[in-house]
Amino acid sequence: MPAIVVVGAQWGDEGKGRVVDWLAREVQLVARFNGGDNAGHTVVAQGHTLKLHLVPSGILHPDLVCLIGAGVVVNPERLVVEMDELAALGVDVGPSRLKISAAAHVILSTHRALDGAREVARGRGAIGTTKRGIGPAYADKAARVSLRAGDMANPEQFAERVAETVRGHNRSLQELYGAETLSPEQVAAEYCAYARRLEPHLADGSALVGEMLAAGETVLCEGAQGLLLDLDHGTYPYVTSSSTVAGGALTGLGFGPRYVSRVIGVTKAYTTRVGAGPFPTELLDEVGDRIREVGGEYGTTTGRPRRCGWLDLVILRYAARINGLDELALTKLDVLSGLERLKVALAYERDTARPESGRRERTEVFPAEFGLESLARWKPVYEELPGWAEDISEVRSRDDLPPAAREYVGRIEEWVGVPITLIGVGPEREQAIV
Ligand code: IMP
C-alpha cells in the first residue's frame, strides 16, 4: 500500500516542501495534487534556497519522477520560469523527470486580472488572495469552460481557444469591475509559446500514478496550503479554491483509498496565517512580532508578513480527524527557543446563550461548519508550558532536547493523539530529528 500523503494541518506554510524533500529519498514519484502557484514551497539544499511554486518539492532528488497532477491549476508562465531556474542549478527538469497531467487546468493572465479585480470589489471583505488567479481558474473549471493542459498538445488550436477565453474574461473585467482588459492576441501568442515548450511534458497523470502503485512503487502525494484553507472544510470564505486535505490527493491524482499507507500532517510549532479571516490564537503583541522575525514569517509567494500566534491543538485535532492523520511532522521548533513561557490552546470557550448564568460553554471540537460569526465568538483556553533557552538547532535526537522542549512535543502528541515522527530544528535539510 505505497501511497504517502503529505498535507498541511494549519493555514498553509507549515513547511510541507521540507518534509516532502526529506521523504522523497525513499519514493519513486512525487505528485502534487492541488492548488497552483499560490503555494510557495521553500527547500534548502546544497546551500541553495529554492522557492518552488509548482514543481513538486521532490525535484532535487535525481532518481525520481515528479508529476503535476490533475487537481492542480497550472500557470505556464510561472512553471517555465521555475524550470529555467532549476535547470540553471543543474537540476534535470526534462520531460522524463517532470510530467504534467493532461487533465490539469491552465491559469490564464486574465484569471489573474479577474482575481485582482474581485479582491478590489470586495473592499473590506477582501479574502487577501495571492492574486495568482486561483479562484477564477477553479471557478472556470467547475463551470466547465476552462482550458486543460492537454489542450497544449495542439499549440495553434490552444492559442485560438486562449484568445476566445480572454475575450470572455475581458467582458467581465470591463462590465463587472471596470478593470483594464488584456489583448487576446498577445495572450494567445504567449500561451502558444508556453504550449510548445510544455507539450513534451504532458502525460496521463492518473495512469502513471496507477501503474506505479500497481507495481509496488511508492508515490508521495504532495499537498499545497493547509486544512483551514480547504474549500469544504476550511474557514470559508477565507479559503483557497481547492481540496487541501488528504481526500484531495485521491481526487487530485486519481487513485483509490486502499493504496494509502501513511498520511502525514505538517504543522509548525506555532501557528501562522496569511490573508484575512479568523485566527483564534493570533498574537498581536511583541511575542507575535518576535515569532515573525525569528521564524522569517513572510509569504514565499507574496512577501506579505504572516500573522503569528500560539499553537492551536483544537485545530490539530481537527486536522487529525479530517485527514485521518497517522503522523505529525512538527517544523520550526527552534523558533520558540528563548521564549520564557509558551501557551497552547487546548479548547475554546464562549458565553452561553444566557450570559447572566455566569457559565461558559466549552468545546474541544473545531467549530468549522457554522460559519465565521460563530467561530469569532469562541475564545481559546490556554495551557501554559515552560519555555527553553537553549539553542536546539544542532540536536538530532529527541532525548537530547531540553526537558521543556520534550514536554512541549509530548503534550502535543498527547492532546492530538497522533505521534510526532519528524521535528524540524533549523532550515537545512539535515536539521531535523527523525
Ligand atoms: P488564493 O489561494 O490565492 O485564492 O488565496 C486564498 C487564501 O489562501 C488567502 O488567504 C491566501 O493568503 C491563502 N493562501 C493561498 N495559498 C497559500 C499558501 O501557500 N500558504 C498560505 N496561505 C495561502
Short mmCIF file of C-alpha atoms and ligand atoms in Angstrom, two decimals:
data_model
loop_
_atom_site.label_atom_id
_atom_site.label_comp_id
_atom_site.label_asym_id
_atom_site.label_seq_id
_atom_site.Cartn_x
_atom_site.Cartn_y
_atom_site.Cartn_z
CA MET A 1 0.00 0.00 0.00
CA PRO A 2 2.53 2.52 -1.12
CA ALA A 3 0.96 5.99 -1.28
CA ILE A 4 2.14 8.53 1.28
CA VAL A 5 0.08 11.70 1.59
CA VAL A 6 1.57 14.91 2.99
CA VAL A 7 -0.86 17.69 3.93
CA GLY A 8 -0.79 20.97 5.82
CA ALA A 9 -2.52 20.79 9.20
CA GLN A 10 -2.98 24.56 9.68
CA TRP A 11 -3.37 27.53 7.28
CA GLY A 12 -0.55 26.58 4.92
CA ASP A 13 3.16 27.49 5.13
CA GLU A 14 3.78 24.64 7.59
CA GLY A 15 6.95 23.52 5.84
CA LYS A 16 5.48 20.75 3.69
CA GLY A 17 8.11 21.24 0.99
CA ARG A 18 10.78 20.47 3.52
CA VAL A 19 9.02 17.30 4.68
CA VAL A 20 8.39 16.15 1.11
CA ASP A 21 12.04 16.77 0.28
CA TRP A 22 13.00 14.68 3.30
CA LEU A 23 10.69 11.76 2.46
CA ALA A 24 11.50 11.89 -1.24
CA ARG A 25 14.67 9.88 -0.73
CA GLU A 26 12.50 6.75 -0.34
CA VAL A 27 9.99 7.23 -3.16
CA GLN A 28 9.80 6.84 -6.94
CA LEU A 29 7.19 9.51 -7.73
CA VAL A 30 6.32 12.84 -6.10
CA ALA A 31 2.94 14.11 -7.25
CA ARG A 32 1.41 17.48 -6.43
CA PHE A 33 -2.37 17.20 -6.15
CA ASN A 34 -3.94 20.65 -5.62
CA GLY A 35 -3.54 24.40 -5.83
CA GLY A 36 -1.33 26.37 -8.16
CA ASP A 37 1.45 28.91 -7.90
CA ASN A 38 -0.30 30.43 -4.87
CA ALA A 39 1.80 27.86 -2.98
CA GLY A 40 5.39 28.55 -2.13
CA HIS A 41 7.49 25.64 -1.01
CA THR A 42 10.91 26.55 0.27
CA VAL A 43 13.52 23.84 0.01
CA VAL A 44 17.06 24.37 1.20
CA ALA A 45 19.64 22.07 -0.35
CA GLN A 46 23.34 22.20 -1.17
CA GLY A 47 23.49 25.77 0.06
CA HIS A 48 20.74 26.91 -2.31
CA THR A 49 17.34 28.13 -1.17
CA LEU A 50 14.75 27.21 -3.75
CA LYS A 51 11.26 28.65 -3.77
CA LEU A 52 9.08 26.25 -5.70
CA HIS A 53 5.53 27.21 -6.57
CA LEU A 54 4.51 24.49 -8.99
CA VAL A 55 7.29 21.98 -9.47
CA PRO A 56 6.94 19.26 -6.79
CA SER A 57 9.44 19.55 -3.96
CA GLY A 58 10.98 16.17 -4.80
CA ILE A 59 12.67 17.51 -7.93
CA LEU A 60 16.06 17.83 -6.22
CA HIS A 61 16.29 14.05 -5.92
CA PRO A 62 17.64 12.86 -9.26
CA ASP A 63 16.20 9.34 -9.20
CA LEU A 64 12.52 10.08 -9.03
CA VAL A 65 9.80 11.39 -11.31
CA CYS A 66 7.69 14.46 -10.46
CA LEU A 67 4.09 14.93 -11.55
CA ILE A 68 1.86 17.99 -11.52
CA GLY A 69 -1.48 16.27 -11.06
CA ALA A 70 -4.97 16.78 -12.48
CA GLY A 71 -6.14 18.68 -9.39
CA VAL A 72 -3.58 21.45 -9.93
CA VAL A 73 -4.18 24.71 -11.81
CA VAL A 74 -1.05 25.49 -13.83
CA ASN A 75 0.28 28.95 -14.58
CA PRO A 76 2.55 28.06 -17.53
CA GLU A 77 4.46 31.32 -17.31
CA ARG A 78 5.49 30.58 -13.71
CA LEU A 79 6.21 26.94 -14.48
CA VAL A 80 8.60 27.81 -17.31
CA VAL A 81 10.47 30.30 -15.07
CA GLU A 82 10.79 27.68 -12.35
CA MET A 83 12.05 25.06 -14.79
CA ASP A 84 14.68 27.51 -16.07
CA GLU A 85 15.79 28.34 -12.53
CA LEU A 86 16.15 24.66 -11.68
CA ALA A 87 17.97 23.91 -14.93
CA ALA A 88 20.42 26.73 -14.17
CA LEU A 89 21.27 24.94 -10.93
CA GLY A 90 21.95 21.76 -12.88
CA VAL A 91 18.69 20.03 -11.92
CA ASP A 92 17.26 17.82 -14.67
CA VAL A 93 13.75 19.05 -15.50
CA GLY A 94 13.41 17.20 -18.79
CA PRO A 95 10.16 15.50 -19.89
CA SER A 96 11.15 12.15 -18.40
CA ARG A 97 11.53 13.73 -14.93
CA LEU A 98 8.83 16.37 -14.82
CA LYS A 99 5.38 15.48 -16.08
CA ILE A 100 2.17 17.50 -16.27
CA SER A 101 -1.16 15.72 -16.14
CA ALA A 102 -3.09 16.49 -19.31
CA ALA A 103 -6.16 16.91 -17.08
CA ALA A 104 -4.66 19.77 -15.03
CA HIS A 105 -6.28 23.12 -15.79
CA VAL A 106 -4.49 26.19 -17.14
CA ILE A 107 -4.41 29.62 -15.47
CA LEU A 108 -4.61 32.48 -17.98
CA SER A 109 -3.33 36.04 -17.47
CA THR A 110 -6.96 37.17 -17.35
CA HIS A 111 -7.64 34.80 -14.42
CA ARG A 112 -5.05 36.80 -12.51
CA ALA A 113 -6.59 40.09 -13.60
CA LEU A 114 -10.04 38.84 -12.51
CA ASP A 115 -8.64 37.70 -9.14
CA GLY A 116 -7.23 41.20 -8.53
CA ALA A 117 -10.42 42.95 -9.71
CA ARG A 118 -12.65 40.76 -7.50
CA GLU A 119 -10.47 41.45 -4.48
CA VAL A 120 -10.74 45.21 -5.07
CA ALA A 121 -14.52 44.87 -5.49
CA ARG A 122 -14.79 43.01 -2.18
CA GLY A 123 -13.36 46.04 -0.39
CA ARG A 124 -13.11 45.45 3.34
CA GLY A 125 -14.34 41.90 2.84
CA ALA A 126 -11.35 41.02 0.65
CA ILE A 127 -10.03 37.49 1.14
CA GLY A 128 -6.42 38.54 0.80
CA THR A 129 -5.75 36.11 -2.04
CA THR A 130 -2.32 35.71 -3.59
CA LYS A 131 -3.78 37.26 -6.79
CA ARG A 132 -2.47 34.32 -8.80
CA GLY A 133 -5.83 33.72 -10.47
CA ILE A 134 -6.54 30.61 -8.41
CA GLY A 135 -10.21 31.29 -7.58
CA PRO A 136 -11.21 32.36 -11.12
CA ALA A 137 -9.35 29.39 -12.66
CA TYR A 138 -11.08 26.83 -10.42
CA ALA A 139 -14.40 28.63 -10.99
CA ASP A 140 -13.97 28.19 -14.77
CA LYS A 141 -13.04 24.55 -14.20
CA ALA A 142 -16.25 23.96 -12.24
CA ALA A 143 -18.25 25.90 -14.84
CA ARG A 144 -16.72 23.62 -17.50
CA VAL A 145 -15.35 26.44 -19.62
CA SER A 146 -11.67 26.07 -18.80
CA LEU A 147 -8.65 25.02 -20.84
CA ARG A 148 -6.72 21.95 -19.76
CA ALA A 149 -3.02 21.26 -20.02
CA GLY A 150 -3.80 18.53 -22.58
CA ASP A 151 -5.09 21.22 -24.92
CA MET A 152 -1.48 22.40 -25.27
CA ALA A 153 -0.78 19.30 -27.37
CA ASN A 154 -2.05 21.34 -30.32
CA PRO A 155 -0.47 24.78 -29.74
CA GLU A 156 -2.23 26.65 -32.59
CA GLN A 157 -5.69 25.42 -31.67
CA PHE A 158 -4.87 26.05 -27.99
CA ALA A 159 -3.91 29.64 -28.82
CA GLU A 160 -7.23 30.19 -30.57
CA ARG A 161 -9.14 28.94 -27.54
CA VAL A 162 -7.00 31.10 -25.26
CA ALA A 163 -7.92 34.18 -27.32
CA GLU A 164 -11.60 33.25 -27.17
CA THR A 165 -11.49 32.74 -23.39
CA VAL A 166 -9.61 36.01 -22.88
CA ARG A 167 -12.33 37.85 -24.83
CA GLY A 168 -14.93 36.42 -22.45
CA HIS A 169 -12.84 37.36 -19.40
CA ASN A 170 -12.36 40.86 -20.82
CA ARG A 171 -16.12 41.36 -20.89
CA SER A 172 -16.28 40.53 -17.16
CA LEU A 173 -13.28 42.71 -16.37
CA GLN A 174 -14.82 45.67 -18.17
CA GLU A 175 -18.50 45.32 -17.41
CA LEU A 176 -18.42 43.96 -13.86
CA TYR A 177 -15.32 45.59 -12.46
CA GLY A 178 -14.44 48.49 -14.78
CA ALA A 179 -10.94 47.00 -14.89
CA GLU A 180 -8.34 47.03 -17.66
CA THR A 181 -8.59 44.36 -20.32
CA LEU A 182 -5.79 42.33 -21.94
CA SER A 183 -5.04 41.85 -25.62
CA PRO A 184 -6.45 38.43 -26.65
CA GLU A 185 -3.93 38.13 -29.49
CA GLN A 186 -0.97 38.94 -27.26
CA VAL A 187 -2.02 36.49 -24.53
CA ALA A 188 -2.70 33.84 -27.20
CA ALA A 189 0.78 34.30 -28.68
CA GLU A 190 2.41 33.99 -25.24
CA TYR A 191 0.43 30.87 -24.41
CA CYS A 192 1.20 29.33 -27.80
CA ALA A 193 4.89 29.61 -26.90
CA TYR A 194 4.29 28.03 -23.48
CA ALA A 195 2.36 25.21 -25.14
CA ARG A 196 5.26 24.46 -27.49
CA ARG A 197 7.65 24.39 -24.55
CA LEU A 198 5.48 22.30 -22.21
CA GLU A 199 3.87 19.90 -24.67
CA PRO A 200 6.59 17.22 -24.29
CA HIS A 201 5.85 17.11 -20.54
CA LEU A 202 2.17 16.18 -20.93
CA ALA A 203 1.21 12.80 -19.52
CA ASP A 204 -1.76 10.71 -18.48
CA GLY A 205 -1.18 11.51 -14.82
CA SER A 206 -3.63 9.11 -13.23
CA ALA A 207 -2.38 6.25 -15.45
CA LEU A 208 1.18 6.99 -14.34
CA VAL A 209 0.20 7.00 -10.65
CA GLY A 210 -1.89 3.85 -11.12
CA GLU A 211 0.88 1.96 -12.88
CA MET A 212 3.43 2.85 -10.25
CA LEU A 213 1.15 1.91 -7.37
CA ALA A 214 0.26 -1.39 -9.06
CA ALA A 215 3.96 -2.12 -9.48
CA GLY A 216 4.52 -1.61 -5.76
CA GLU A 217 6.45 1.64 -6.15
CA THR A 218 5.98 4.42 -3.60
CA VAL A 219 4.12 7.57 -4.60
CA LEU A 220 4.39 10.65 -2.42
CA CYS A 221 1.33 12.88 -2.75
CA GLU A 222 2.25 16.49 -2.05
CA GLY A 223 -0.49 18.82 -0.85
CA ALA A 224 -0.39 22.59 -1.04
CA GLN A 225 -1.89 25.05 1.51
CA GLY A 226 -3.47 23.54 4.62
CA LEU A 227 -6.65 22.20 6.18
CA LEU A 228 -8.15 25.55 7.18
CA LEU A 229 -7.77 26.85 3.62
CA ASP A 230 -9.69 23.84 2.25
CA LEU A 231 -12.68 24.82 0.12
CA ASP A 232 -15.03 22.48 2.01
CA HIS A 233 -13.53 22.18 5.49
CA GLY A 234 -11.66 25.45 5.98
CA THR A 235 -12.72 28.81 7.33
CA TYR A 236 -14.95 29.61 4.32
CA PRO A 237 -14.97 32.06 2.56
CA TYR A 238 -11.41 32.84 3.72
CA VAL A 239 -10.08 29.75 1.97
CA THR A 240 -8.45 28.78 -1.28
CA SER A 241 -10.43 27.13 -4.07
CA SER A 242 -9.12 23.58 -3.96
CA SER A 243 -9.19 20.50 -1.79
CA THR A 244 -6.18 20.73 0.51
CA VAL A 245 -6.98 17.67 2.65
CA ALA A 246 -5.88 14.05 2.29
CA GLY A 247 -9.03 13.18 0.32
CA GLY A 248 -7.88 15.74 -2.25
CA ALA A 249 -4.89 13.53 -3.05
CA LEU A 250 -7.21 10.80 -4.27
CA THR A 251 -9.36 13.05 -6.45
CA GLY A 252 -6.48 15.32 -7.50
CA LEU A 253 -4.33 12.43 -8.70
CA GLY A 254 -6.94 9.79 -9.48
CA PHE A 255 -6.38 6.67 -7.38
CA GLY A 256 -8.29 4.77 -4.72
CA PRO A 257 -8.01 4.94 -0.91
CA ARG A 258 -6.78 1.40 -0.45
CA TYR A 259 -3.32 2.42 -1.64
CA VAL A 260 -2.78 4.99 1.09
CA SER A 261 -0.34 3.70 3.68
CA ARG A 262 0.59 6.88 5.57
CA VAL A 263 -1.00 10.27 6.00
CA ILE A 264 1.37 12.87 7.43
CA GLY A 265 0.13 16.23 8.66
CA VAL A 266 2.67 19.02 8.81
CA THR A 267 2.38 21.67 11.50
CA LYS A 268 4.59 24.44 12.73
CA ALA A 269 5.40 24.53 16.44
CA TYR A 270 3.21 27.67 16.48
CA THR A 271 0.50 28.96 14.11
CA THR A 272 0.61 31.40 11.19
CA ARG A 273 -1.88 32.67 8.69
CA VAL A 274 -1.60 34.93 5.61
CA GLY A 275 -4.57 36.89 4.36
CA ALA A 276 -7.80 37.76 6.13
CA GLY A 277 -10.11 35.59 8.22
CA PRO A 278 -10.43 34.27 11.77
CA PHE A 279 -7.38 33.17 13.78
CA PRO A 280 -8.27 32.33 17.41
CA THR A 281 -4.73 32.16 18.84
CA GLU A 282 -3.34 35.18 16.96
CA LEU A 283 -0.78 37.24 18.90
CA LEU A 284 -0.97 40.96 18.21
CA ASP A 285 1.83 41.77 20.65
CA GLU A 286 5.61 41.63 20.82
CA VAL A 287 5.61 37.84 21.17
CA GLY A 288 3.85 37.61 17.79
CA ASP A 289 6.38 40.07 16.32
CA ARG A 290 9.26 38.07 17.74
CA ILE A 291 7.97 34.81 16.23
CA ARG A 292 7.57 36.57 12.85
CA GLU A 293 11.13 37.90 12.90
CA VAL A 294 12.88 34.79 14.26
CA GLY A 295 10.79 32.46 12.08
CA GLY A 296 11.16 34.62 8.95
CA GLU A 297 7.38 34.60 8.65
CA TYR A 298 6.93 36.46 5.40
CA GLY A 299 5.00 34.93 2.48
CA THR A 300 7.04 32.91 -0.03
CA THR A 301 4.72 33.91 -2.85
CA THR A 302 3.71 37.47 -1.97
CA GLY A 303 6.25 38.56 0.67
CA ARG A 304 3.38 39.60 2.97
CA PRO A 305 4.08 39.46 6.74
CA ARG A 306 2.32 36.41 8.18
CA ARG A 307 0.04 36.71 11.18
CA CYS A 308 1.56 34.68 14.05
CA GLY A 309 0.09 33.03 17.13
CA TRP A 310 0.32 30.20 19.64
CA LEU A 311 -0.09 26.59 18.64
CA ASP A 312 -3.75 25.61 18.49
CA LEU A 313 -4.34 21.98 19.39
CA VAL A 314 -8.06 22.27 18.64
CA ILE A 315 -7.05 22.84 15.02
CA LEU A 316 -4.57 19.97 15.07
CA ARG A 317 -7.19 17.59 16.42
CA TYR A 318 -9.49 18.73 13.62
CA ALA A 319 -6.67 18.07 11.15
CA ALA A 320 -6.18 14.59 12.60
CA ARG A 321 -9.87 13.80 12.11
CA ILE A 322 -10.45 15.25 8.64
CA ASN A 323 -7.23 13.82 7.20
CA GLY A 324 -7.06 10.60 9.21
CA LEU A 325 -3.52 11.53 10.24
CA ASP A 326 -1.12 8.72 11.10
CA GLU A 327 1.74 11.07 11.93
CA LEU A 328 2.57 14.68 12.54
CA ALA A 329 5.71 16.45 11.36
CA LEU A 330 6.48 19.40 13.64
CA THR A 331 8.53 22.14 11.99
CA LYS A 332 10.37 25.21 13.30
CA LEU A 333 10.57 24.12 16.93
CA ASP A 334 13.84 26.10 17.14
CA VAL A 335 11.93 29.36 16.54
CA LEU A 336 10.39 29.06 20.02
CA SER A 337 13.78 28.81 21.77
CA GLY A 338 14.28 31.72 24.15
CA LEU A 339 10.62 32.33 24.98
CA GLU A 340 10.19 32.07 28.74
CA ARG A 341 6.63 30.73 28.72
CA LEU A 342 4.70 29.07 25.93
CA LYS A 343 0.98 28.65 25.50
CA VAL A 344 -1.02 26.06 23.60
CA ALA A 345 -4.79 26.23 23.05
CA LEU A 346 -6.46 23.08 24.34
CA ALA A 347 -10.10 24.08 23.85
CA TYR A 348 -12.37 27.03 23.05
CA GLU A 349 -14.86 28.74 25.33
CA ARG A 350 -17.71 31.20 24.79
CA ASP A 351 -20.60 32.73 26.70
CA THR A 352 -23.73 30.62 26.70
CA ALA A 353 -26.96 31.98 25.20
CA ARG A 354 -27.74 33.19 28.77
CA PRO A 355 -24.58 35.06 29.85
CA GLU A 356 -26.27 36.09 33.12
CA SER A 357 -25.92 32.47 34.25
CA GLY A 358 -22.19 33.18 34.50
CA ARG A 359 -21.49 29.81 32.87
CA ARG A 360 -19.26 29.33 29.84
CA GLU A 361 -19.67 26.81 27.05
CA ARG A 362 -16.58 24.80 26.17
CA THR A 363 -15.61 22.77 23.10
CA GLU A 364 -12.62 20.75 22.05
CA VAL A 365 -14.02 20.33 18.53
CA PHE A 366 -13.05 22.96 15.96
CA PRO A 367 -16.36 24.73 15.16
CA ALA A 368 -15.85 24.70 11.42
CA GLU A 369 -19.24 24.28 9.87
CA PHE A 370 -21.30 27.04 11.46
CA GLY A 371 -19.52 29.95 9.86
CA LEU A 372 -17.31 32.80 10.82
CA GLU A 373 -19.62 34.59 13.19
CA SER A 374 -19.90 31.51 15.32
CA LEU A 375 -16.13 30.94 15.19
CA ALA A 376 -15.47 34.56 16.22
CA ARG A 377 -17.38 34.04 19.47
CA TRP A 378 -15.11 31.23 20.64
CA LYS A 379 -12.00 32.19 22.62
CA PRO A 380 -9.07 29.87 23.17
CA VAL A 381 -8.44 28.21 26.52
CA TYR A 382 -4.69 28.00 27.02
CA GLU A 383 -2.36 25.77 28.92
CA GLU A 384 0.95 27.40 29.84
CA LEU A 385 4.13 25.44 29.46
CA PRO A 386 7.71 26.35 30.37
CA GLY A 387 9.96 27.53 27.56
CA TRP A 388 13.63 26.67 26.99
CA ALA A 389 16.59 28.96 26.46
CA GLU A 390 18.98 26.53 24.75
CA ASP A 391 19.81 26.62 21.04
CA ILE A 392 18.39 23.32 19.72
CA SER A 393 19.48 23.64 16.10
CA GLU A 394 22.21 21.00 16.47
CA VAL A 395 20.04 18.47 18.33
CA ARG A 396 19.44 15.28 16.33
CA SER A 397 17.73 13.06 18.87
CA ARG A 398 14.56 13.69 20.79
CA ASP A 399 16.25 12.59 24.02
CA ASP A 400 18.79 15.39 23.64
CA LEU A 401 16.17 18.15 23.53
CA PRO A 402 15.95 20.33 26.67
CA PRO A 403 13.32 18.88 29.07
CA ALA A 404 10.86 21.74 28.40
CA ALA A 405 11.06 21.18 24.64
CA ARG A 406 10.47 17.45 25.18
CA GLU A 407 7.46 18.30 27.31
CA TYR A 408 6.11 20.64 24.63
CA VAL A 409 6.39 17.93 21.96
CA GLY A 410 4.95 15.28 24.28
CA ARG A 411 1.98 17.46 25.19
CA ILE A 412 1.10 17.95 21.52
CA GLU A 413 1.18 14.20 20.88
CA GLU A 414 -0.90 13.55 23.94
CA TRP A 415 -3.58 16.09 23.08
CA VAL A 416 -3.81 15.40 19.38
CA GLY A 417 -3.43 11.65 19.80
CA VAL A 418 -1.01 11.38 16.88
CA PRO A 419 2.73 10.62 17.13
CA ILE A 420 5.25 13.22 16.01
CA THR A 421 7.73 11.45 13.75
CA LEU A 422 9.77 14.38 12.46
CA ILE A 423 10.84 17.58 14.21
CA GLY A 424 12.43 20.47 12.35
CA VAL A 425 15.09 22.36 14.33
CA GLY A 426 16.51 24.56 11.57
CA PRO A 427 16.14 25.32 7.87
CA GLU A 428 18.82 22.98 6.49
CA ARG A 429 17.87 19.56 5.16
CA GLU A 430 19.78 17.80 7.93
CA GLN A 431 18.45 19.96 10.78
CA ALA A 432 15.74 17.51 11.80
CA ILE A 433 15.02 14.92 14.44
CA VAL A 434 13.61 11.84 12.76
P1 IMP B 1 -5.77 32.12 -3.14
O1 IMP B 1 -5.43 30.69 -2.98
O2 IMP B 1 -4.69 32.92 -3.81
O3 IMP B 1 -7.11 32.32 -3.77
O4 IMP B 1 -5.88 32.77 -1.67
C1 IMP B 1 -6.91 32.41 -0.75
C2 IMP B 1 -6.39 32.40 0.65
O5 IMP B 1 -5.46 31.33 0.79
C3 IMP B 1 -5.64 33.66 1.08
O6 IMP B 1 -5.86 33.86 2.46
C4 IMP B 1 -4.18 33.28 0.86
O7 IMP B 1 -3.31 34.04 1.68
C5 IMP B 1 -4.22 31.84 1.26
N1 IMP B 1 -3.16 31.03 0.63
C6 IMP B 1 -3.12 30.56 -0.63
N2 IMP B 1 -2.02 29.83 -0.84
C7 IMP B 1 -1.35 29.84 0.31
C8 IMP B 1 -0.13 29.22 0.73
O8 IMP B 1 0.55 28.51 0.01
N3 IMP B 1 0.22 29.45 2.02
C9 IMP B 1 -0.53 30.20 2.87
N4 IMP B 1 -1.65 30.78 2.52
C10 IMP B 1 -2.07 30.60 1.25
#
